[in-house]
Amino acid sequence: MDSLQLVSVIIPTFKTNNSLIRAVSSVLNQTYTNIEVIVVDDNDPDTVYRSRAKSIMERFLDDKRVKYLCHERNKNGSAARNTGVKHSRGEFICFLDDDDLYMRDKVSKQVAYLLMNPQHQAVYCWRYHNGDIIINTKIGDLSKEILSLSFTPYTSSLMIRRECYEALGGFDENFRRHQDF
């Protein structure tokens, strides 16, 4: 299965700290191996955060699965995610915030689900939040739940088919925050 479907994981980084190491490593250590990681540095040049991001990403230079891109200035998380997708090649797209991490079989389980359920364009997974497992099994149009804030499938829990992402036009770059809603 790995050899058939490339998964692109987009990691925007802003005000970078050492959690970026854990985030990238959690993707590279997935049980599903046909993955590319695209880190988009959204820090302003000539800041300590840009320097820190560059220094962290140097440890991944020899891994051909990892790409490191820099915005010419801070744009926002939406723009960073769109930049990452634009430079990706995967049939499936995932997002990971630089202060989050993936469980080892997250990608494998989501790829398997989408392959077995071609009627679905995206899938989300459970997540940990403050030590608790947030479990949800909602299926279908979740617009009402998302807009009422009664359910939030965090960006890092999503996997979406590329054609669906493109049909939606990506993230709205006018949103400075909460673009995942």
Coordinates of N, CA, C and O in Angstrom, one line a residue:
M1 N 0.8 -1.2 0.0 CA 0.0 0.0 0.0 C 0.9 1.3 0.0 O 0.6 2.2 -0.7
D2 N 2.0 1.3 0.8 CA 2.8 2.5 0.9 C 3.3 2.9 -0.5 O 3.4 4.1 -0.7
S3 N 3.6 2.0 -1.4 CA 4.2 2.4 -2.7 C 3.2 3.1 -3.6 O 3.6 3.7 -4.6
L4 N 1.9 3.0 -3.3 CA 0.9 3.5 -4.2 C 0.5 5.0 -3.9 O 0.3 5.7 -4.8
Q5 N 0.4 5.3 -2.6 CA -0.2 6.7 -2.3 C 0.8 7.5 -1.5 O 1.1 7.2 -0.4
L6 N 1.3 8.6 -2.1 CA 2.1 9.5 -1.4 C 1.3 10.4 -0.5 O 0.3 11.0 -1.0
V7 N 1.7 10.6 0.7 CA 1.0 11.5 1.7 C 2.0 12.7 1.9 O 3.1 12.5 2.3
S8 N 1.4 13.9 1.7 CA 2.2 15.1 2.0 C 1.7 15.7 3.3 O 0.5 15.9 3.5
V9 N 2.7 15.9 4.2 CA 2.4 16.5 5.5 C 3.0 17.9 5.6 O 4.2 18.1 5.4
I10 N 2.1 18.9 5.7 CA 2.5 20.3 5.7 C 2.6 20.8 7.2 O 1.6 20.6 7.9
I11 N 3.8 21.3 7.5 CA 4.0 21.8 8.9 C 4.4 23.3 8.8 O 5.5 23.6 8.4
P12 N 3.4 24.2 9.0 CA 3.8 25.6 9.1 C 4.5 25.9 10.5 O 4.2 25.2 11.5
T13 N 5.5 26.7 10.4 CA 6.2 27.1 11.7 C 6.2 28.6 11.8 O 6.6 29.3 10.9
F14 N 5.9 29.0 13.0 CA 5.9 30.5 13.4 C 6.3 30.6 14.8 O 5.8 29.8 15.7
K15 N 7.2 31.5 15.1 CA 7.7 31.6 16.5 C 8.3 30.3 16.9 O 8.0 29.8 18.0
T16 N 9.1 29.7 16.0 CA 9.6 28.4 16.1 C 10.3 28.1 17.4 O 11.1 29.0 17.9
N17 N 10.1 27.0 18.0 CA 10.8 26.5 19.2 C 11.2 25.0 18.9 O 10.9 24.5 17.9
N18 N 11.7 24.4 19.9 CA 12.2 23.0 19.7 C 11.1 22.0 19.5 O 11.4 20.8 19.2
S19 N 9.8 22.4 19.7 CA 8.8 21.4 19.5 C 8.7 21.0 18.0 O 8.2 20.0 17.6
L20 N 9.3 21.9 17.1 CA 9.3 21.5 15.7 C 10.1 20.2 15.5 O 9.7 19.5 14.6
I21 N 11.1 20.0 16.2 CA 11.9 18.7 16.1 C 11.0 17.5 16.3 O 10.9 16.6 15.6
R22 N 10.2 17.6 17.4 CA 9.3 16.5 17.7 C 8.2 16.3 16.6 O 7.8 15.2 16.3
A23 N 7.7 17.5 16.1 CA 6.7 17.4 15.1 C 7.2 16.7 13.8 O 6.6 15.7 13.4
V24 N 8.3 17.2 13.3 CA 8.9 16.5 12.1 C 9.2 15.1 12.4 O 8.9 14.2 11.6
S25 N 9.8 14.8 13.5 CA 10.2 13.4 13.8 C 9.0 12.5 13.9 O 9.0 11.3 13.5
S26 N 7.9 13.0 14.4 CA 6.7 12.2 14.6 C 6.1 11.8 13.2 O 5.5 10.7 13.1
V27 N 6.4 12.6 12.2 CA 5.9 12.3 10.8 C 6.9 11.3 10.2 O 6.5 10.3 9.6
L28 N 8.2 11.5 10.4 CA 9.2 10.6 9.8 C 9.2 9.2 10.4 O 9.6 8.3 9.8
N29 N 8.6 9.1 11.6 CA 8.6 7.8 12.3 C 7.2 7.1 12.2 O 6.9 6.2 12.9
Q30 N 6.4 7.5 11.2 CA 5.1 6.9 11.0 C 5.3 5.4 10.5 O 6.3 5.1 9.8
T31 N 4.4 4.6 10.8 CA 4.4 3.2 10.3 C 4.2 3.2 8.8 O 4.6 2.3 8.0
Y32 N 3.5 4.3 8.3 CA 3.3 4.5 6.8 C 4.5 5.2 6.3 O 4.8 6.3 6.8
T33 N 5.2 4.7 5.3 CA 6.5 5.3 5.0 C 6.5 6.2 3.7 O 7.5 6.9 3.5
N34 N 5.5 6.1 2.9 CA 5.5 6.9 1.7 C 5.0 8.3 2.0 O 3.8 8.6 1.6
I35 N 5.8 9.1 2.6 CA 5.5 10.4 3.1 C 6.5 11.4 2.7 O 7.7 11.1 2.6
E36 N 6.0 12.6 2.4 CA 6.9 13.8 2.3 C 6.5 14.8 3.4 O 5.3 14.9 3.7
V37 N 7.5 15.5 3.9 CA 7.2 16.5 4.9 C 7.7 17.8 4.4 O 8.8 18.0 3.9
I38 N 6.8 18.8 4.4 CA 7.1 20.1 3.9 C 6.9 21.1 5.1 O 5.8 21.3 5.5
V39 N 8.0 21.6 5.6 CA 8.0 22.6 6.6 C 8.0 24.0 6.0 O 8.9 24.3 5.2
V40 N 7.1 24.8 6.3 CA 7.0 26.2 5.7 C 7.3 27.2 6.9 O 6.5 27.3 7.8
D41 N 8.4 27.8 6.8 CA 8.8 28.8 7.8 C 8.1 30.1 7.5 O 8.4 30.8 6.5
D42 N 7.2 30.5 8.4 CA 6.4 31.7 8.2 C 7.0 32.8 9.2 O 6.3 33.8 9.4
N43 N 8.2 32.7 9.6 CA 8.8 33.7 10.4 C 9.4 34.8 9.6 O 9.8 34.6 8.4
D44 N 9.4 36.0 10.1 CA 10.1 37.1 9.3 C 11.6 36.8 9.3 O 12.1 36.3 10.2
P45 N 12.2 37.2 8.2 CA 13.7 37.0 8.1 C 14.3 37.9 9.2 O 13.7 38.8 9.7
D46 N 15.5 37.6 9.5 CA 16.3 38.4 10.4 C 15.7 38.4 11.8 O 15.8 39.4 12.6
T47 N 15.0 37.3 12.2 CA 14.4 37.2 13.5 C 15.1 35.9 14.1 O 15.6 35.1 13.4
V48 N 15.1 35.9 15.5 CA 15.6 34.7 16.2 C 14.8 33.5 15.8 O 15.4 32.4 15.7
Y49 N 13.5 33.7 15.5 CA 12.7 32.5 15.1 C 13.1 31.9 13.8 O 13.1 30.7 13.6
R50 N 13.4 32.7 12.8 CA 13.9 32.2 11.5 C 15.2 31.5 11.7 O 15.4 30.4 11.2
S51 N 16.1 32.1 12.5 CA 17.4 31.4 12.7 C 17.2 30.1 13.4 O 17.9 29.1 13.1
R52 N 16.3 30.1 14.4 CA 16.0 28.8 15.1 C 15.5 27.8 14.2 O 15.9 26.6 14.2
A53 N 14.5 28.2 13.3 CA 13.9 27.2 12.4 C 15.0 26.6 11.5 O 15.0 25.4 11.2
K54 N 15.8 27.5 10.9 CA 16.9 27.0 10.0 C 17.8 26.1 10.7 O 18.2 25.0 10.2
S55 N 18.2 26.4 12.0 CA 19.1 25.5 12.7 C 18.4 24.2 13.0 O 19.1 23.1 12.8
I56 N 17.1 24.2 13.4 CA 16.4 22.9 13.6 C 16.3 22.1 12.3 O 16.6 20.9 12.3
M57 N 16.0 22.7 11.2 CA 15.8 22.0 10.0 C 17.1 21.4 9.4 O 17.1 20.5 8.6
E58 N 18.3 22.0 9.8 CA 19.6 21.4 9.4 C 19.7 20.0 9.7 O 20.4 19.2 9.0
R59 N 19.1 19.6 10.8 CA 19.3 18.2 11.3 C 18.5 17.2 10.4 O 18.7 16.0 10.4
F60 N 17.6 17.7 9.5 CA 16.9 16.9 8.6 C 17.3 17.0 7.1 O 16.7 16.5 6.2
L61 N 18.5 17.7 6.9 CA 19.0 18.0 5.5 C 19.2 16.7 4.7 O 18.9 16.8 3.5
D62 N 19.6 15.7 5.3 CA 20.0 14.5 4.6 C 18.8 13.6 4.3 O 18.9 12.6 3.6
D63 N 17.6 13.9 4.8 CA 16.4 13.1 4.6 C 15.7 13.7 3.4 O 15.1 14.7 3.4
K64 N 15.7 12.9 2.3 CA 15.0 13.3 1.1 C 13.5 13.5 1.2 O 12.9 14.1 0.3
R65 N 12.9 13.0 2.2 CA 11.5 13.1 2.4 C 11.1 14.5 2.9 O 9.9 14.9 3.0
V66 N 12.1 15.3 3.3 CA 11.8 16.6 4.0 C 12.2 17.8 3.1 O 13.3 17.8 2.5
K67 N 11.3 18.7 3.0 CA 11.5 20.0 2.2 C 11.4 21.1 3.3 O 10.4 21.1 4.1
Y68 N 12.2 22.1 3.1 CA 12.1 23.3 4.0 C 12.0 24.5 3.1 O 12.8 24.8 2.3
L69 N 10.9 25.2 3.3 CA 10.6 26.4 2.5 C 10.5 27.6 3.4 O 10.0 27.5 4.6
C70 N 10.9 28.8 3.0 CA 10.8 30.0 3.8 C 10.0 31.1 3.1 O 10.2 31.4 1.9
H71 N 9.0 31.6 3.8 CA 8.3 32.8 3.3 C 9.2 34.0 3.4 O 10.1 34.1 4.2
E72 N 9.0 34.9 2.4 CA 9.9 36.1 2.4 C 9.5 37.1 3.6 O 10.3 38.0 3.9
R73 N 8.3 36.8 4.2 CA 7.9 37.6 5.3 C 6.7 36.8 6.0 O 6.2 35.9 5.3
N74 N 6.4 37.2 7.2 CA 5.3 36.5 7.8 C 4.0 36.8 7.1 O 3.7 37.9 6.8
K75 N 3.3 35.7 6.7 CA 2.0 35.9 6.0 C 0.8 35.4 6.9 O -0.1 36.2 7.1
N76 N 0.8 34.2 7.3 CA -0.1 33.7 8.3 C -0.1 32.1 8.1 O 0.4 31.6 7.1
G77 N -0.8 31.5 9.0 CA -0.9 30.0 8.9 C -1.6 29.5 7.7 O -1.2 28.5 7.1
S78 N -2.6 30.2 7.2 CA -3.3 29.8 6.0 C -2.4 29.9 4.8 O -2.3 28.9 4.0
A79 N -1.7 31.0 4.7 CA -0.7 31.1 3.6 C 0.4 30.0 3.6 O 0.7 29.5 2.6
A80 N 0.9 29.7 4.8 CA 1.9 28.7 5.0 C 1.4 27.4 4.6 O 2.1 26.6 3.9
R81 N 0.2 27.0 5.0 CA -0.4 25.7 4.6 C -0.6 25.7 3.1 O -0.3 24.7 2.4
N82 N -1.1 26.8 2.5 CA -1.3 26.8 1.0 C 0.1 26.7 0.3 O 0.2 26.0 -0.7
T83 N 1.1 27.4 0.8 CA 2.4 27.3 0.2 C 2.9 25.8 0.2 O 3.5 25.3 -0.8
G84 N 2.7 25.2 1.4 CA 3.2 23.8 1.5 C 2.5 22.9 0.5 O 3.1 22.1 -0.1
V85 N 1.2 23.0 0.4 CA 0.4 22.2 -0.6 C 0.9 22.5 -2.0 O 1.0 21.5 -2.8
K86 N 1.1 23.7 -2.3 CA 1.6 24.1 -3.6 C 2.9 23.4 -4.0 O 3.1 23.1 -5.2
H87 N 3.7 23.1 -3.0 CA 5.0 22.5 -3.3 C 5.0 21.0 -3.0 O 6.0 20.4 -2.9
S88 N 3.8 20.4 -2.8 CA 3.7 19.0 -2.4 C 3.3 18.2 -3.6 O 2.8 18.7 -4.6
R89 N 3.4 16.9 -3.5 CA 3.1 16.0 -4.6 C 2.1 14.9 -4.2 O 1.7 14.1 -5.0
G90 N 1.7 14.8 -2.9 CA 0.9 13.7 -2.4 C -0.5 13.7 -2.9 O -1.1 14.8 -3.1
E91 N -1.1 12.5 -3.0 CA -2.5 12.4 -3.3 C -3.3 12.7 -2.1 O -4.5 13.2 -2.2
F92 N -2.8 12.4 -1.0 CA -3.4 12.8 0.3 C -2.6 13.9 1.0 O -1.4 13.8 1.0
I93 N -3.3 14.8 1.7 CA -2.6 15.9 2.3 C -3.0 15.9 3.8 O -4.2 15.8 4.1
C94 N -2.0 16.1 4.6 CA -2.2 16.3 6.1 C -1.6 17.5 6.5 O -0.7 18.1 5.8
F95 N -2.0 18.0 7.6 CA -1.4 19.2 8.2 C -1.0 18.9 9.7 O -1.7 18.1 10.3
L96 N 0.1 19.5 10.1 CA 0.6 19.3 11.5 C 1.1 20.6 12.0 O 2.0 21.2 11.4
D97 N 0.5 21.1 13.1 CA 1.1 22.3 13.7 C 2.4 22.0 14.3 O 2.7 20.9 14.7
D98 N 3.3 23.0 14.3 CA 4.7 22.7 14.8 C 4.8 22.4 16.3 O 5.9 22.0 16.7
D99 N 3.7 22.6 17.0 CA 3.7 22.2 18.4 C 2.9 21.0 18.7 O 2.6 20.7 19.9
D100 N 2.5 20.2 17.7 CA 1.7 19.0 17.8 C 2.6 17.8 17.3 O 3.7 18.0 16.8
L101 N 2.1 16.6 17.5 CA 2.8 15.5 17.0 C 1.7 14.4 16.6 O 0.6 14.5 17.1
Y102 N 2.2 13.5 15.7 CA 1.3 12.4 15.3 C 1.6 11.1 16.1 O 2.8 10.9 16.4
M103 N 0.6 10.4 16.4 CA 0.8 9.0 16.9 C 1.4 8.2 15.7 O 1.1 8.5 14.5
R104 N 2.1 7.1 16.0 CA 2.9 6.4 14.9 C 2.0 5.8 13.8 O 2.5 5.7 12.7
D105 N 0.8 5.5 14.0 CA 0.0 4.9 13.0 C -1.2 5.8 12.5 O -2.1 5.3 11.8
K106 N -1.1 7.1 12.8 CA -2.1 8.0 12.3 C -2.3 8.0 10.8 O -3.4 7.8 10.3
V107 N -1.2 8.2 10.1 CA -1.3 8.3 8.6 C -1.7 7.0 8.0 O -2.6 6.9 7.1
S108 N -1.2 5.9 8.5 CA -1.6 4.6 8.0 C -3.1 4.3 8.1 O -3.7 3.9 7.2
K109 N -3.6 4.6 9.3 CA -5.0 4.4 9.5 C -5.9 5.3 8.6 O -6.9 4.9 8.1
Q110 N -5.5 6.5 8.5 CA -6.3 7.4 7.6 C -6.2 7.1 6.2 O -7.2 7.2 5.5
V111 N -5.0 6.7 5.7 CA -4.9 6.3 4.3 C -5.8 5.1 4.1 O -6.6 5.0 3.1
A112 N -5.7 4.1 5.0 CA -6.6 2.9 4.8 C -8.1 3.3 4.8 O -8.8 2.7 4.0
Y113 N -8.5 4.2 5.6 CA -9.9 4.6 5.7 C -10.3 5.2 4.4 O -11.3 4.8 3.8
L114 N -9.5 6.1 3.8 CA -9.9 6.8 2.6 C -9.9 5.9 1.4 O -10.7 6.0 0.5
L115 N -9.0 4.9 1.4 CA -8.9 3.9 0.3 C -10.1 3.0 0.4 O -10.7 2.6 -0.7
M116 N -10.6 2.7 1.6 CA -11.8 1.8 1.7 C -13.1 2.6 1.6 O -14.1 1.9 1.4
N117 N -13.0 3.9 1.7 CA -14.2 4.7 1.6 C -14.1 5.8 0.6 O -14.0 7.0 0.9
P118 N -14.1 5.5 -0.7 CA -13.8 6.5 -1.7 C -14.9 7.6 -1.8 O -14.7 8.6 -2.4
Q119 N -16.1 7.3 -1.1 CA -17.1 8.3 -1.1 C -16.8 9.5 -0.2 O -17.4 10.6 -0.3
H120 N -15.8 9.3 0.7 CA -15.4 10.4 1.6 C -14.1 11.1 1.0 O -13.2 10.5 0.5
Q121 N -14.1 12.4 1.2 CA -13.1 13.2 0.7 C -12.0 13.6 1.7 O -10.9 14.0 1.4
A122 N -12.4 13.4 3.0 CA -11.4 13.7 4.1 C -11.8 12.8 5.3 O -12.9 12.3 5.3
V123 N -10.9 12.7 6.2 CA -11.1 12.0 7.4 C -10.3 12.7 8.5 O -9.3 13.4 8.3
Y124 N -10.9 12.7 9.7 CA -10.2 13.2 10.9 C -10.0 12.1 11.9 O -10.6 11.0 11.7
C125 N -9.2 12.3 12.9 CA -9.0 11.3 13.9 C -9.2 11.9 15.3 O -9.3 13.1 15.5
W126 N -9.2 10.9 16.3 CA -9.2 11.4 17.7 C -7.9 12.1 18.0 O -7.0 12.1 17.2
R127 N -8.0 12.8 19.1 CA -6.8 13.6 19.5 C -6.7 13.6 21.0 O -7.6 13.4 21.7
Y128 N -5.5 13.9 21.5 CA -5.2 14.1 22.9 C -5.3 15.6 23.1 O -4.8 16.4 22.3
H129 N -6.0 16.0 24.2 CA -6.0 17.5 24.6 C -5.9 17.5 26.1 O -6.8 17.0 26.8
N130 N -4.9 18.1 26.6 CA -4.6 18.3 28.0 C -4.7 16.9 28.7 O -5.3 16.8 29.8
G131 N -4.2 15.9 28.1 CA -4.1 14.6 28.7 C -5.3 13.7 28.5 O -5.4 12.5 28.8
D132 N -6.4 14.3 27.9 CA -7.6 13.5 27.7 C -7.7 13.2 26.2 O -7.3 13.9 25.3
I133 N -8.3 12.0 25.9 CA -8.6 11.6 24.5 C -9.9 12.2 24.1 O -10.9 12.0 24.8
I134 N -9.9 13.0 23.0 CA -11.1 13.6 22.5 C -11.6 12.6 21.4 O -11.0 12.5 20.4
I135 N -12.7 12.0 21.7 CA -13.2 11.0 20.7 C -14.5 11.5 20.1 O -15.4 12.1 20.7
N136 N -14.6 11.4 18.8 CA -15.7 11.8 18.1 C -15.9 10.8 16.9 O -14.9 10.4 16.3
T137 N -17.2 10.6 16.5 CA -17.4 9.7 15.4 C -18.4 10.3 14.4 O -19.1 9.6 13.7
K138 N -18.4 11.6 14.3 CA -19.4 12.3 13.4 C -18.9 12.1 12.0 O -17.8 12.1 11.7
I139 N -19.9 11.9 11.1 CA -19.7 11.6 9.7 C -20.6 12.5 8.9 O -21.7 12.8 9.3
G140 N -20.1 13.0 7.7 CA -20.9 13.8 6.9 C -20.6 15.3 6.9 O -19.5 15.7 7.3
D141 N -21.6 16.1 6.6 CA -21.4 17.5 6.7 C -21.4 18.0 8.1 O -22.4 17.9 8.8
L142 N -20.3 18.5 8.5 CA -20.1 19.0 9.9 C -20.2 20.5 10.0 O -19.7 21.0 11.1
S143 N -20.7 21.2 9.0 CA -20.7 22.6 9.0 C -21.4 23.2 10.3 O -20.9 24.1 10.9
K144 N -22.6 22.7 10.6 CA -23.3 23.2 11.8 C -22.5 23.0 13.0 O -22.4 24.0 13.9
E145 N -21.9 21.9 13.2 CA -21.1 21.6 14.4 C -19.9 22.5 14.5 O -19.6 23.0 15.6
I146 N -19.2 22.7 13.4 CA -18.0 23.5 13.4 C -18.4 25.0 13.6 O -17.8 25.7 14.4
L147 N -19.4 25.5 13.0 CA -19.8 26.9 13.1 C -20.4 27.2 14.5 O -20.2 28.3 15.0
S148 N -21.0 26.2 15.2 CA -21.5 26.4 16.5 C -20.5 26.1 17.6 O -20.7 26.2 18.8
L149 N -19.3 25.7 17.1 CA -18.2 25.3 18.0 C -18.5 24.2 18.9 O -17.8 24.0 20.0
S150 N -19.4 23.3 18.6 CA -19.8 22.2 19.4 C -18.8 21.0 19.0 O -18.8 20.0 19.7
F151 N -18.1 21.1 17.9 CA -17.2 20.1 17.5 C -16.1 20.8 16.6 O -16.4 21.5 15.7
T152 N -14.9 20.5 16.9 CA -13.8 21.1 16.1 C -12.8 20.0 15.8 O -12.0 19.5 16.6
P153 N -12.8 19.5 14.5 CA -11.7 18.6 14.1 C -10.5 19.4 13.8 O -10.4 20.1 12.8
Y154 N -9.6 19.4 14.7 CA -8.3 20.3 14.6 C -7.6 19.9 13.3 O -7.6 18.8 12.8
T155 N -6.9 20.9 12.8 CA -6.2 20.8 11.5 C -5.3 19.6 11.5 O -5.1 18.9 10.6
S156 N -4.6 19.4 12.7 CA -3.6 18.4 12.7 C -4.2 17.0 12.7 O -3.5 16.0 12.5
S157 N -5.5 16.9 12.9 CA -6.2 15.6 12.8 C -6.7 15.2 11.4 O -7.2 14.1 11.2
L158 N -6.6 16.1 10.5 CA -7.2 15.9 9.2 C -6.3 15.3 8.2 O -5.1 15.4 8.2
M159 N -6.9 14.5 7.3 CA -6.3 14.1 6.0 C -7.3 14.3 4.9 O -8.5 14.0 5.1
I160 N -6.9 14.9 3.8 CA -7.9 15.3 2.8 C -7.3 14.9 1.4 O -6.1 14.9 1.2
R161 N -8.2 14.5 0.5 CA -7.7 14.2 -0.8 C -7.3 15.5 -1.5 O -8.0 16.5 -1.4
R162 N -6.3 15.4 -2.3 CA -5.8 16.6 -3.0 C -6.8 17.2 -3.8 O -7.0 18.5 -3.8
E163 N -7.6 16.4 -4.6 CA -8.6 17.0 -5.5 C -9.7 17.8 -4.7 O -10.2 18.8 -5.2
C164 N -10.0 17.4 -3.5 CA -10.9 18.1 -2.7 C -10.4 19.4 -2.2 O -11.0 20.4 -2.2
Y165 N -9.1 19.3 -1.7 CA -8.4 20.6 -1.2 C -8.4 21.6 -2.4 O -8.7 22.8 -2.2
E166 N -8.1 21.1 -3.6 CA -8.0 22.1 -4.7 C -9.4 22.6 -5.1 O -9.5 23.8 -5.4
A167 N -10.4 21.8 -5.0 CA -11.7 22.2 -5.3 C -12.2 23.3 -4.4 O -12.9 24.2 -4.7
L168 N -11.8 23.1 -3.1 CA -12.1 24.1 -2.1 C -11.3 25.4 -2.2 O -11.7 26.4 -1.6
G169 N -10.2 25.4 -3.0 CA -9.4 26.6 -3.2 C -8.4 26.8 -2.0 O -7.9 27.9 -1.8
G170 N -8.2 25.7 -1.2 CA -7.2 25.9 -0.1 C -7.8 26.7 1.0 O -9.0 26.9 1.2
F171 N -6.9 27.1 1.9 CA -7.2 27.9 3.0 C -7.4 29.4 2.6 O -6.7 29.9 1.8
D172 N -8.4 30.0 3.2 CA -8.6 31.5 3.0 C -7.5 32.3 3.7 O -7.4 32.3 4.9
E173 N -6.6 32.9 2.9 CA -5.5 33.6 3.5 C -5.9 34.9 4.2 O -5.0 35.6 4.8
N174 N -7.1 35.3 4.1 CA -7.6 36.5 4.8 C -7.7 36.3 6.3 O -7.7 37.2 7.1
F175 N -7.8 35.0 6.7 CA -7.9 34.7 8.1 C -6.6 34.7 8.7 O -5.7 33.9 8.4
R176 N -6.3 35.6 9.7 CA -5.0 35.7 10.4 C -4.9 34.6 11.4 O -3.9 34.1 11.8
R177 N -6.1 34.2 12.0 CA -6.1 33.2 13.0 C -7.4 32.3 12.8 O -8.3 32.7 12.1
H178 N -7.4 31.2 13.4 CA -8.5 30.2 13.4 C -8.9 29.8 12.0 O -10.1 29.5 11.7
Q179 N -7.9 29.8 11.1 CA -8.2 29.3 9.7 C -8.6 27.9 9.6 O -9.2 27.5 8.6
D180 N -8.4 27.1 10.7 CA -8.8 25.7 10.6 C -10.3 25.6 10.8 O -10.8 24.5 10.4
F181 N -11.0 26.5 11.3 CA -12.4 26.5 11.3 C -13.0 26.6 9.9 O -14.0 26.1 9.6

